[in-house]
Coordinates of C-alpha atoms in Angstrom, one line a residue:
M531 CA 2.9 13.7 48.6
S532 CA 6.0 11.8 47.6
A533 CA 9.2 13.5 46.3
V534 CA 9.5 14.2 42.5
S535 CA 12.3 12.9 40.6
L536 CA 13.2 14.5 37.3
S537 CA 13.7 12.4 34.3
G538 CA 13.8 13.0 30.5
N539 CA 13.2 16.6 29.3
A540 CA 12.3 17.8 32.9
G541 CA 15.8 16.7 34.2
R542 CA 17.6 18.1 31.4
A543 CA 16.1 21.4 31.5
F544 CA 16.9 21.6 35.3
R545 CA 20.5 20.5 34.6
R546 CA 21.0 23.0 31.7
A547 CA 19.7 25.8 34.0
V548 CA 22.0 24.9 36.8
R549 CA 25.0 24.5 34.5
G550 CA 24.2 27.8 32.9
C551 CA 24.4 29.5 36.4
Q552 CA 27.6 27.7 37.1
Q553 CA 29.3 28.8 33.8
L554 CA 28.2 32.4 33.7
G555 CA 29.1 33.0 37.2
T556 CA 26.9 35.1 39.8
V557 CA 26.5 38.3 37.9
N558 CA 24.6 39.2 34.7
E559 CA 25.3 41.8 32.0
R560 CA 23.4 44.5 34.2
G561 CA 25.5 43.7 37.3
A562 CA 22.7 42.1 39.0
T563 CA 23.2 38.7 41.0
M564 CA 22.5 35.6 38.8
T565 CA 20.4 32.8 39.8
T566 CA 22.5 30.3 41.7
P567 CA 21.8 26.4 41.7
A568 CA 20.0 26.8 44.8
D569 CA 17.7 29.4 43.3
A570 CA 17.2 27.1 40.4
A571 CA 16.0 24.3 42.8
Q572 CA 13.6 26.7 44.5
R573 CA 12.2 27.9 41.2
L574 CA 11.9 24.1 40.1
N575 CA 9.8 23.6 43.4
E576 CA 7.7 26.5 42.5
V577 CA 7.0 25.2 39.1
I578 CA 6.1 21.7 40.5
T579 CA 3.9 23.3 43.1
R580 CA 2.2 25.2 40.3
L581 CA 1.6 22.1 38.0
T582 CA 0.6 19.8 40.9
G583 CA -1.1 22.3 43.2
P584 CA -4.8 23.3 43.6
G585 CA -6.1 24.4 40.1
G586 CA -2.9 22.9 38.4
R587 CA -3.1 20.9 35.3
F588 CA -1.6 18.0 37.2
E589 CA -3.2 18.6 40.6
I590 CA -2.8 15.9 43.0
V591 CA -5.4 15.0 45.5
P592 CA -5.9 12.0 47.9
E593 CA -8.4 9.4 46.7
E594 CA -9.4 6.0 47.6
V595 CA -8.1 3.3 45.2
L596 CA -9.2 -0.1 45.7
G597 CA -9.9 0.5 49.4
A598 CA -6.5 2.6 50.1
T599 CA -6.4 6.4 50.2
M600 CA -3.3 7.4 48.0
P601 CA -2.2 10.6 46.0
V602 CA -3.8 10.6 42.4
M603 CA -4.2 13.1 39.8
R604 CA -7.5 14.8 39.8
H605 CA -7.7 15.7 36.2
R606 CA -7.3 12.3 34.4
G607 CA -8.8 10.0 31.9
R608 CA -10.8 6.8 32.8
T609 CA -10.2 4.4 29.8
V610 CA -7.2 3.7 27.8
G611 CA -9.1 3.5 24.6
E612 CA -10.0 7.1 24.7
L613 CA -6.4 7.9 23.9
V614 CA -7.0 6.4 20.4
A615 CA -9.8 8.7 19.7
A616 CA -7.8 11.7 20.8
S617 CA -4.9 10.9 18.8
R618 CA -7.0 12.1 15.7
A619 CA -5.6 15.5 16.6
W620 CA -2.1 14.6 15.5
A621 CA -3.3 13.7 12.0
D622 CA -0.5 13.1 9.6
R623 CA 2.4 13.2 12.0
D624 CA 4.5 10.0 12.1
Y625 CA 3.5 7.7 15.0
L626 CA 5.4 4.5 14.2
V627 CA 8.5 4.1 12.0
T628 CA 10.4 1.1 11.1
A629 CA 13.3 0.7 8.6
D630 CA 10.8 0.5 5.8
R631 CA 7.4 1.9 7.0
R632 CA 6.1 5.2 8.3
I633 CA 2.8 5.0 9.9
S634 CA 1.0 8.3 10.7
Y635 CA -1.4 8.9 13.5
R636 CA -4.3 9.2 11.0
Q637 CA -3.3 5.8 9.3
H638 CA -2.9 4.0 12.7
L639 CA -6.2 5.3 14.1
D640 CA -7.9 4.1 10.8
A641 CA -6.3 0.6 11.0
V642 CA -7.1 0.3 14.7
A643 CA -10.9 1.1 14.1
A644 CA -11.0 -1.4 11.3
L645 CA -9.2 -4.3 13.4
A646 CA -11.2 -3.6 16.5
T647 CA -14.4 -3.7 14.7
A648 CA -13.5 -7.1 13.0
L649 CA -12.5 -8.6 16.4
R650 CA -15.7 -7.6 17.8
D651 CA -18.1 -8.7 14.9
D652 CA -16.1 -11.6 13.5
Y653 CA -14.7 -13.1 16.7
G654 CA -16.9 -11.9 19.5
V655 CA -14.2 -10.0 21.4
G656 CA -15.7 -7.8 24.0
R657 CA -15.2 -6.4 27.5
G658 CA -12.8 -8.5 29.7
D659 CA -12.0 -11.1 27.0
R660 CA -8.2 -11.7 26.6
V661 CA -6.5 -11.0 23.2
A662 CA -2.9 -12.4 23.3
I663 CA -0.1 -11.2 21.1
L664 CA 2.8 -13.5 20.3
A665 CA 5.0 -11.6 17.9
A666 CA 8.2 -9.8 17.4
N667 CA 8.1 -6.0 17.5
C668 CA 6.0 -4.8 14.6
P669 CA 3.3 -2.2 13.9
E670 CA 0.7 -4.8 13.8
W671 CA 1.6 -5.8 17.4
V672 CA 0.9 -2.0 18.4
M673 CA -2.4 -1.9 16.3
T674 CA -3.6 -5.1 18.0
F675 CA -3.0 -3.6 21.5
W676 CA -5.0 -0.5 20.8
A677 CA -7.7 -2.3 19.1
T678 CA -8.2 -4.5 22.2
Q679 CA -8.2 -1.5 24.3
C680 CA -11.0 0.1 22.3
L681 CA -13.1 -3.0 22.9
G682 CA -12.6 -3.0 26.7
A683 CA -10.9 -6.3 26.3
V684 CA -7.6 -7.2 27.9
S685 CA -4.4 -7.2 25.9
V686 CA -2.0 -9.9 26.8
G687 CA 1.7 -9.7 25.8
L688 CA 3.2 -13.2 25.6
N689 CA 7.0 -13.4 25.6
S690 CA 8.1 -13.7 22.0
W691 CA 11.2 -15.6 23.2
W692 CA 9.2 -18.5 24.7
M693 CA 9.4 -22.0 23.4
P694 CA 6.5 -24.3 23.0
R695 CA 6.1 -25.6 26.6
E696 CA 6.1 -22.0 27.8
I697 CA 3.8 -20.8 25.1
E698 CA 1.4 -23.5 26.1
Y699 CA 1.5 -22.6 29.7
G700 CA 0.8 -18.9 28.9
L701 CA -2.0 -19.8 26.7
G702 CA -3.5 -22.2 29.4
H703 CA -3.0 -19.5 31.9
C704 CA -4.6 -16.4 30.3
R705 CA -7.2 -18.3 28.1
P706 CA -7.6 -15.8 25.3
T707 CA -10.3 -15.5 22.9
V708 CA -8.1 -14.6 20.1
L709 CA -4.3 -15.1 19.5
I710 CA -2.3 -12.9 17.1
V711 CA 0.8 -14.4 16.1
D712 CA 3.7 -13.9 13.7
A713 CA 4.9 -16.4 11.3
R714 CA 8.0 -17.6 13.2
R715 CA 5.9 -18.1 16.3
A716 CA 3.1 -19.7 14.5
A717 CA 5.4 -22.6 13.6
L718 CA 5.8 -23.3 17.2
L719 CA 2.0 -23.8 17.7
A720 CA 2.1 -27.2 15.8
E721 CA 3.3 -28.7 19.2
I722 CA 0.4 -27.0 21.1
D723 CA -3.3 -27.7 21.6
T724 CA -5.0 -24.3 20.7
A725 CA -8.5 -25.7 20.6
G726 CA -11.0 -23.0 21.5
I727 CA -8.6 -20.1 20.5
T728 CA -8.9 -18.3 17.2
V729 CA -5.4 -17.8 15.7
L730 CA -4.8 -14.9 13.6
T731 CA -1.4 -14.2 11.7
V732 CA 0.3 -10.9 11.9
E733 CA 1.5 -11.1 8.1
E734 CA -1.8 -12.2 6.4
D735 CA -4.9 -12.0 8.8
V736 CA -4.4 -8.6 10.4
P737 CA -3.9 -6.9 7.1
R738 CA -6.8 -8.7 5.5
L739 CA -9.1 -7.6 8.5
V740 CA -7.9 -4.0 8.3
A741 CA -8.6 -3.8 4.6
A742 CA -12.1 -5.6 4.9
R743 CA -13.2 -3.1 7.5
S744 CA -11.8 0.0 6.1
G745 CA -13.7 3.1 7.1
A746 CA -15.2 1.5 10.1
E747 CA -16.2 3.8 13.1
L748 CA -13.9 3.4 16.2
P749 CA -15.6 1.3 18.8
R750 CA -16.0 2.8 22.1
A751 CA -16.3 0.6 25.3
D752 CA -18.2 1.0 28.6
I753 CA -15.6 0.0 31.4
D754 CA -14.5 1.3 34.7
E755 CA -11.4 2.9 35.8
D756 CA -10.3 0.0 37.8
D757 CA -11.1 -2.6 35.1
P758 CA -8.4 -4.7 33.7
A759 CA -6.5 -3.6 30.6
V760 CA -3.2 -5.6 30.2
I761 CA -1.6 -8.7 31.3
L762 CA 2.4 -8.9 31.2
Y763 CA 4.2 -11.7 32.4
T764 CA 7.1 -11.3 35.0
S765 CA 10.6 -12.2 33.9
G766 CA 10.2 -15.8 35.6
T767 CA 14.0 -15.8 36.4
S768 CA 13.5 -17.8 39.5
G769 CA 10.3 -19.9 38.6
R770 CA 7.4 -19.9 36.4
P771 CA 6.3 -16.4 35.1
K772 CA 3.3 -14.7 36.7
G773 CA 0.8 -12.6 34.8
A774 CA 0.9 -9.0 36.3
L775 CA -2.6 -7.7 35.7
H776 CA -2.7 -3.9 35.1
S777 CA -5.7 -1.7 35.1
Q778 CA -7.0 1.3 33.0
R779 CA -6.0 3.5 36.0
N780 CA -2.4 2.0 36.0
L781 CA -1.8 2.8 32.3
L782 CA -3.6 6.1 32.3
A783 CA -1.5 7.3 35.5
V784 CA 1.7 6.4 33.5
V785 CA 0.5 8.6 30.5
D786 CA 0.0 11.4 32.9
Y787 CA 3.4 11.0 34.7
H788 CA 5.0 11.5 31.2
R789 CA 2.8 14.5 30.4
F790 CA 3.7 15.9 33.7
S791 CA 7.5 15.4 32.9
D792 CA 7.1 17.1 29.5
A793 CA 5.2 19.9 31.0
L794 CA 7.7 20.4 33.9
G795 CA 10.7 20.6 31.3
A796 CA 8.8 23.2 29.3
A797 CA 7.7 25.3 32.2
F798 CA 11.2 25.4 33.7
T799 CA 12.6 26.8 30.4
G800 CA 9.8 29.1 29.7
R801 CA 8.6 27.2 26.7
A802 CA 4.9 26.9 26.1
W803 CA 3.4 23.5 26.8
S804 CA -0.2 22.3 26.0
D805 CA -2.2 19.1 25.7
T806 CA -3.2 20.0 22.4
E807 CA 0.2 20.6 20.9
P808 CA 2.2 17.7 19.7
S809 CA 5.7 16.7 21.2
P810 CA 8.4 17.0 18.7
L811 CA 10.4 14.3 20.5
R812 CA 11.5 11.0 18.6
Y813 CA 11.7 8.0 20.9
L814 CA 13.9 4.9 19.9
L815 CA 12.1 1.6 21.0
T816 CA 14.6 -1.5 21.2
S817 CA 13.2 -3.6 24.0
P818 CA 10.4 -6.1 23.5
L819 CA 6.7 -4.7 23.4
F820 CA 5.6 -7.2 26.0
H821 CA 7.7 -5.3 28.5
I822 CA 6.5 -2.2 30.4
A823 CA 9.4 -0.2 29.2
S824 CA 8.3 -0.4 25.6
L825 CA 4.6 -0.8 26.0
H826 CA 3.4 1.3 29.1
N827 CA 6.2 3.8 29.0
L828 CA 6.6 4.4 25.1
I829 CA 3.8 3.2 22.9
V830 CA 1.0 4.3 25.2
P831 CA 2.2 7.7 26.5
R832 CA 3.6 8.7 23.2
L833 CA 0.2 8.2 21.4
A834 CA -1.1 10.7 23.9
T835 CA 1.6 13.4 23.4
G836 CA 2.0 13.1 19.5
S837 CA 5.7 11.9 19.6
T838 CA 7.2 9.6 17.1
V839 CA 8.3 6.1 18.2
V840 CA 10.9 4.6 16.0
L841 CA 10.6 0.9 16.2
Y842 CA 13.7 -1.1 16.1
Q843 CA 13.3 -4.6 14.6
G844 CA 15.7 -7.7 14.4
A845 CA 18.6 -8.7 16.3
F846 CA 20.4 -5.9 18.1
T847 CA 23.7 -4.5 16.4
A848 CA 25.6 -1.5 17.4
D849 CA 25.8 -0.4 13.9
K850 CA 22.2 -0.7 13.1
V851 CA 21.1 1.1 16.3
L852 CA 23.7 3.9 15.8
G853 CA 22.5 4.3 12.0
T854 CA 18.8 4.4 13.1
I855 CA 19.6 7.1 15.6
E856 CA 21.4 9.2 13.0
R857 CA 18.9 8.7 10.2
E858 CA 15.9 9.2 12.2
R859 CA 17.2 12.1 14.4
V860 CA 16.2 10.1 17.5
T861 CA 16.1 12.4 20.7
N862 CA 15.3 9.7 23.3
W863 CA 16.5 6.2 23.9
G864 CA 16.1 4.0 26.9
A865 CA 18.5 1.1 26.7
V866 CA 19.0 -2.3 28.5
P867 CA 22.5 -2.3 30.0
T868 CA 23.5 -5.1 27.8
M869 CA 22.9 -2.8 24.8
A870 CA 24.9 -0.1 26.3
S871 CA 27.8 -2.4 26.9
R872 CA 27.7 -3.4 23.3
L873 CA 28.2 0.2 22.2
L874 CA 31.1 0.5 24.5
E875 CA 32.7 -2.6 22.5
H876 CA 32.0 -0.8 19.3
D877 CA 35.2 0.7 17.7
E878 CA 33.6 3.1 15.3
T879 CA 31.0 5.0 17.0
D880 CA 32.6 8.4 16.0
R881 CA 31.6 8.0 12.5
Y882 CA 27.9 8.5 13.5
D883 CA 26.1 11.8 14.1
L884 CA 24.4 11.2 17.5
S885 CA 23.9 14.9 18.4
S886 CA 20.2 14.6 18.2
L887 CA 20.2 12.3 21.2
T888 CA 19.5 14.3 24.2
G889 CA 17.7 11.7 26.5
F890 CA 19.5 8.6 27.4
A891 CA 18.3 6.1 30.1
L892 CA 19.4 2.7 31.4
A893 CA 16.3 0.7 32.3
S894 CA 14.9 -2.9 32.8
A895 CA 17.9 -4.5 34.4
P896 CA 20.4 -3.5 37.0
S897 CA 23.6 -1.6 35.9
S898 CA 26.9 -1.0 37.7
I899 CA 28.5 2.1 38.6
A900 CA 31.4 1.1 36.5
L901 CA 29.3 0.7 33.4
K902 CA 27.9 4.2 33.9
D903 CA 31.4 5.7 34.3
R904 CA 32.4 4.0 31.0
L905 CA 29.4 5.4 29.3
R906 CA 30.2 9.0 30.3
Q907 CA 33.7 8.8 29.4
R908 CA 32.9 7.5 25.9
F909 CA 29.7 9.3 24.9
P910 CA 28.9 13.0 25.2
F911 CA 25.2 12.3 25.2
A912 CA 25.6 10.0 28.3
R913 CA 27.7 12.8 30.1
D914 CA 24.8 15.1 29.7
A915 CA 21.8 12.9 29.8
L916 CA 22.3 9.7 31.4
V917 CA 19.7 8.6 34.0
D918 CA 18.8 5.4 35.7
S919 CA 15.7 4.1 37.2
Y920 CA 14.4 1.3 39.2
G921 CA 10.9 -0.2 38.3
L922 CA 9.0 -3.4 38.2
T923 CA 6.5 -5.2 36.0
E924 CA 4.2 -5.1 38.8
C925 CA 4.6 -1.2 39.1
S926 CA 3.7 -0.4 35.5
T927 CA 6.5 2.2 35.4
A928 CA 9.5 3.4 37.4
I929 CA 9.4 3.5 41.1
A930 CA 12.4 5.8 41.3
V931 CA 14.6 7.8 39.0
A932 CA 18.1 8.9 39.3
T933 CA 19.0 12.1 37.3
T934 CA 22.6 12.7 36.0
A935 CA 23.4 14.9 38.7
D936 CA 22.2 12.2 41.3
L937 CA 24.4 9.7 39.6
Q938 CA 27.4 11.9 39.9
Q939 CA 26.9 12.8 43.3
F940 CA 25.6 9.5 44.7
P941 CA 27.2 6.7 42.7
G942 CA 25.0 3.7 43.0
T943 CA 21.7 5.6 43.9
L944 CA 18.5 4.9 41.9
G945 CA 17.3 8.5 42.9
R946 CA 14.0 9.4 44.5
P947 CA 10.5 8.2 44.2
I948 CA 8.6 9.6 41.2
L949 CA 5.4 11.6 41.4
T950 CA 2.6 9.9 43.5
V951 CA 4.7 7.1 44.5
S952 CA 5.3 6.2 48.2
V953 CA 8.3 4.0 49.1
E954 CA 9.0 2.5 52.6
I955 CA 11.8 0.0 53.6
R956 CA 10.2 -2.6 55.9
D957 CA 11.6 -5.3 58.1
P958 CA 10.6 -9.2 57.9
F959 CA 7.7 -8.3 60.1
G960 CA 6.3 -5.6 57.7
E961 CA 7.5 -2.8 60.1
R962 CA 8.9 0.3 58.6
V963 CA 12.7 0.8 59.5
P964 CA 14.8 4.0 59.9
D965 CA 16.5 5.7 57.1
G966 CA 19.8 4.2 56.5
T967 CA 18.5 0.7 57.6
E968 CA 18.4 -2.1 55.0
G969 CA 15.1 -3.9 54.6
E970 CA 12.5 -4.9 51.8
V971 CA 11.4 -2.1 49.5
C972 CA 7.7 -1.6 49.7
V973 CA 5.7 0.5 47.3
R974 CA 2.3 2.1 47.0
S975 CA 0.9 4.2 44.1
P976 CA -1.8 4.4 41.5
F977 CA 0.8 2.6 39.2
V978 CA 0.8 -0.7 41.3
M979 CA -1.0 -3.6 39.5
L980 CA -4.4 -5.1 40.4
G981 CA -2.6 -8.2 41.3
Y982 CA -1.6 -11.5 39.5
W983 CA -4.0 -13.0 37.0
A984 CA -5.7 -16.3 38.3
D985 CA -3.4 -16.3 41.3
E986 CA -4.9 -15.3 44.5
A987 CA -2.1 -16.8 46.6
A988 CA 0.6 -15.0 45.0
T989 CA -1.4 -11.5 45.1
A990 CA -2.0 -12.0 48.6
A991 CA 1.7 -12.8 49.2
S992 CA 2.7 -9.5 47.3
I993 CA 0.1 -7.0 47.9
T994 CA -1.0 -6.1 51.6
A995 CA -4.7 -5.1 52.4
D996 CA -3.7 -1.4 52.3
R997 CA -2.2 -1.8 48.7
W998 CA 1.5 -1.9 49.6
L999 CA 3.5 -3.9 47.2
R1000 CA 6.2 -6.2 48.6
T1001 CA 8.8 -6.1 45.7
G1002 CA 11.0 -8.7 47.1
D1003 CA 14.0 -6.4 46.7
F1004 CA 16.3 -5.3 49.4
G1005 CA 17.3 -1.7 49.7
I1006 CA 18.2 1.3 51.8
L1007 CA 16.7 4.8 51.8
E1008 CA 19.0 7.6 52.6
E1009 CA 17.9 11.2 52.6
G1010 CA 15.0 10.2 50.4
R1011 CA 17.2 8.4 47.7
L1012 CA 16.9 4.7 47.2
R1013 CA 19.7 2.3 46.9
L1014 CA 19.3 -1.4 46.2
T1015 CA 21.4 -4.0 48.0
G1016 CA 19.9 -7.1 46.4
R1017 CA 16.9 -9.5 45.6
R1018 CA 15.3 -11.7 48.3
S1019 CA 15.3 -14.6 46.0
D1020 CA 19.1 -14.2 45.1
L1021 CA 20.3 -13.9 48.8
I1022 CA 23.2 -16.1 49.7
L1023 CA 23.3 -17.4 53.3
R1024 CA 26.8 -18.3 54.0
G1025 CA 27.6 -19.7 57.4
G1026 CA 25.0 -17.4 58.9
E1027 CA 26.1 -14.3 57.0
Y1028 CA 23.8 -12.8 54.4
V1029 CA 25.5 -12.2 51.0
Y1030 CA 24.0 -9.9 48.4
P1031 CA 25.2 -10.7 44.9
T1032 CA 24.6 -7.2 43.7
E1033 CA 27.5 -5.8 45.8
I1034 CA 29.9 -8.5 44.6
E1035 CA 28.9 -8.2 41.0
Q1036 CA 29.4 -4.4 41.0
C1037 CA 32.8 -4.8 42.5
L1038 CA 34.0 -7.3 40.0
D1039 CA 32.4 -5.2 37.0
E1040 CA 35.1 -2.5 37.8
H1041 CA 37.7 -5.1 36.8
P1042 CA 39.2 -3.9 33.4
D1043 CA 39.1 -7.3 32.0
I1044 CA 35.7 -8.4 33.1
A1045 CA 33.0 -8.0 30.4
E1046 CA 30.1 -9.1 32.7
C1047 CA 29.6 -11.4 35.8
A1048 CA 27.1 -13.0 38.1
V1049 CA 27.4 -14.3 41.6
V1050 CA 25.3 -17.1 42.9
G1051 CA 25.2 -19.3 45.9
A1052 CA 26.7 -22.9 45.5
A1053 CA 25.9 -25.7 48.2
H1054 CA 28.6 -26.1 50.8
E1055 CA 28.7 -29.0 53.4
D1056 CA 29.8 -26.8 56.2
L1057 CA 28.6 -23.2 55.4
G1058 CA 25.4 -24.2 53.8
Q1059 CA 26.2 -21.9 50.9
E1060 CA 29.4 -20.6 49.5
V1061 CA 29.9 -17.5 47.1
A1062 CA 30.5 -18.6 43.5
A1063 CA 31.2 -16.2 40.5
I1064 CA 30.7 -16.6 36.9
V1065 CA 33.0 -14.2 35.1
V1066 CA 33.0 -13.4 31.4
A1067 CA 36.3 -12.3 30.3
R1068 CA 36.7 -9.4 27.8
P1069 CA 37.9 -10.4 24.2
G1070 CA 41.7 -10.9 24.3
A1071 CA 41.9 -10.6 28.0
T1072 CA 43.4 -13.1 30.4
V1073 CA 42.4 -13.5 33.9
D1074 CA 42.6 -16.3 36.4
A1075 CA 40.9 -17.2 39.7
E1076 CA 43.7 -16.3 42.0
E1077 CA 44.0 -12.7 40.6
L1078 CA 40.2 -12.2 40.7
R1079 CA 40.1 -13.5 44.3
E1080 CA 42.9 -11.0 45.2
Y1081 CA 41.0 -8.2 43.5
A1082 CA 37.8 -9.0 45.4
A1083 CA 39.6 -9.5 48.8
A1084 CA 40.8 -6.0 48.6
R1085 CA 37.6 -4.5 48.2
L1086 CA 35.2 -6.7 50.1
S1087 CA 34.7 -8.5 53.6
Y1088 CA 36.3 -11.7 53.6
F1089 CA 32.9 -13.7 53.6
K1090 CA 31.8 -12.0 50.5
V1091 CA 34.8 -13.0 48.4
P1092 CA 34.0 -15.7 45.8
T1093 CA 35.5 -19.1 46.7
R1094 CA 34.4 -20.8 43.6
W1095 CA 35.1 -19.3 40.1
R1096 CA 34.1 -19.9 36.5
I1097 CA 35.9 -18.0 33.9
T1098 CA 34.3 -18.0 30.4
T1099 CA 34.1 -16.1 27.3
E1100 CA 30.5 -17.1 26.7
P1101 CA 27.8 -14.3 27.4
L1102 CA 25.5 -14.8 30.5
P1103 CA 22.1 -16.2 29.8
R1104 CA 19.6 -13.3 29.9
N1105 CA 16.0 -13.0 29.4
A1106 CA 14.1 -10.6 27.0
T1107 CA 14.5 -7.7 29.5
G1108 CA 18.2 -8.1 30.0
K1109 CA 18.2 -9.7 33.4
V1110 CA 20.4 -12.6 34.0
V1111 CA 18.6 -15.9 34.4
R1112 CA 20.3 -17.2 37.5
R1113 CA 18.6 -20.5 37.5
D1114 CA 20.6 -21.3 34.2
L1115 CA 24.1 -20.6 35.9
T1116 CA 26.4 -23.1 37.4
A1117 CA 29.8 -22.2 38.8

């Protein structure tokens, strides 16, 4: 079984216990020896063994998945739609909260039952059909997703930032039976041929269908564990996006991982935990719903645990986010690094009560050591709760998670693989390399996608016959902890030397006058490529290329120091998940 990384509540529980030992010393009020951090770690392992061992609620056993044997949870669901019926237990608790709406679990279930019935009876949606969603974050997006799942159909999250040409590609690629679209995106469809696709609007058609079928029974679908459930499109930072096809198993494995994390935190602190008791946690959702961070790791598992999801809508502003955290007493927030950077730029964060926030994660895009340091210096919640993670759309959830303690002891680490995830570093020939050796990160787990929709060649290039996913990322495993060194598609080949942009970007990010930066390869007549840096200066700062070159030269090997610089005050181009779109960069 793979190592377990603690995130969220479990990680905080462990850290509190260890800090308590450190603060109280080694003797209790009776004069007996107190638990030491080492004892706390042993206790943690005992709890994990109890939860995941024979007879445990999260018992892990080897089973065959799509022809390959891997660890899975013995006690698991088989269809995502089952979660909707089970959510009836949470009754009048808030499931979805926006600035002006509160939707209880009961209200949500009734709306999903009505919408699913209408999609089935009025538009013929059934098992395996695609229902695409092209809209900004809103409760109707979520309801459409769950309605689709109850029918055994495939939910397709289209990128709401796409322009007409990209939308046309997505629709032609996934070939949906129904498209749910909001008014802003509906206007873009005028340029697109949607013949053969039923187009329904978020603002008018979805409420109309829900009202017309009010009181309908929740449909149930007869589908298999490895049937498709969702298509989400990859970022497409280096080419046309591919549709990652996730199975029922993939999503339910994510649910069970989050349940396990909640149970572990409760067990380690002596609190009761049960599948039948709702979680009191309140999660802020700020990333797009067409991304795994929001859909797979918030909307889906939190329906299963009875938590509340606070749905942020509209353009991101620090004041609006901080006000939402204060007003809704948000306990957990997974932020894109660019959002965290905007908090740091805000001058009046102290006027908000953020004491409820006890879980804070950076996700969806790489973040530098310097950014994490600045967050810890500025915000108490980051000091106690900041975690980082590494994952891919293709993997449904995190591959590895780094706790607060990991980040403090091993800056730059992305932690250890999470439960049931196996990670290997391999050479160009697909052979595993020793610890401490750089190579491609390869992953196998019940979270790994079925493949790429309608793209057998891309699937074969990414997933081996024994279900190992080639991530395309380069990294190193050191004592079980993963550290990334770069992305294969970003690699710069300078005069025979391999240069990884990530290393240079993290170095430059530590400069006090740099807000953000990106490093790319630029054509060079003799070297093939030279290292080029695009630097965004902080407001009011003055930097020049010579100063930055000297700064980099004092910290990097000569061949890694950028020889071409572009200094600007314009933000870097980023996609919806916060990743820099390198193809749009010129130095």
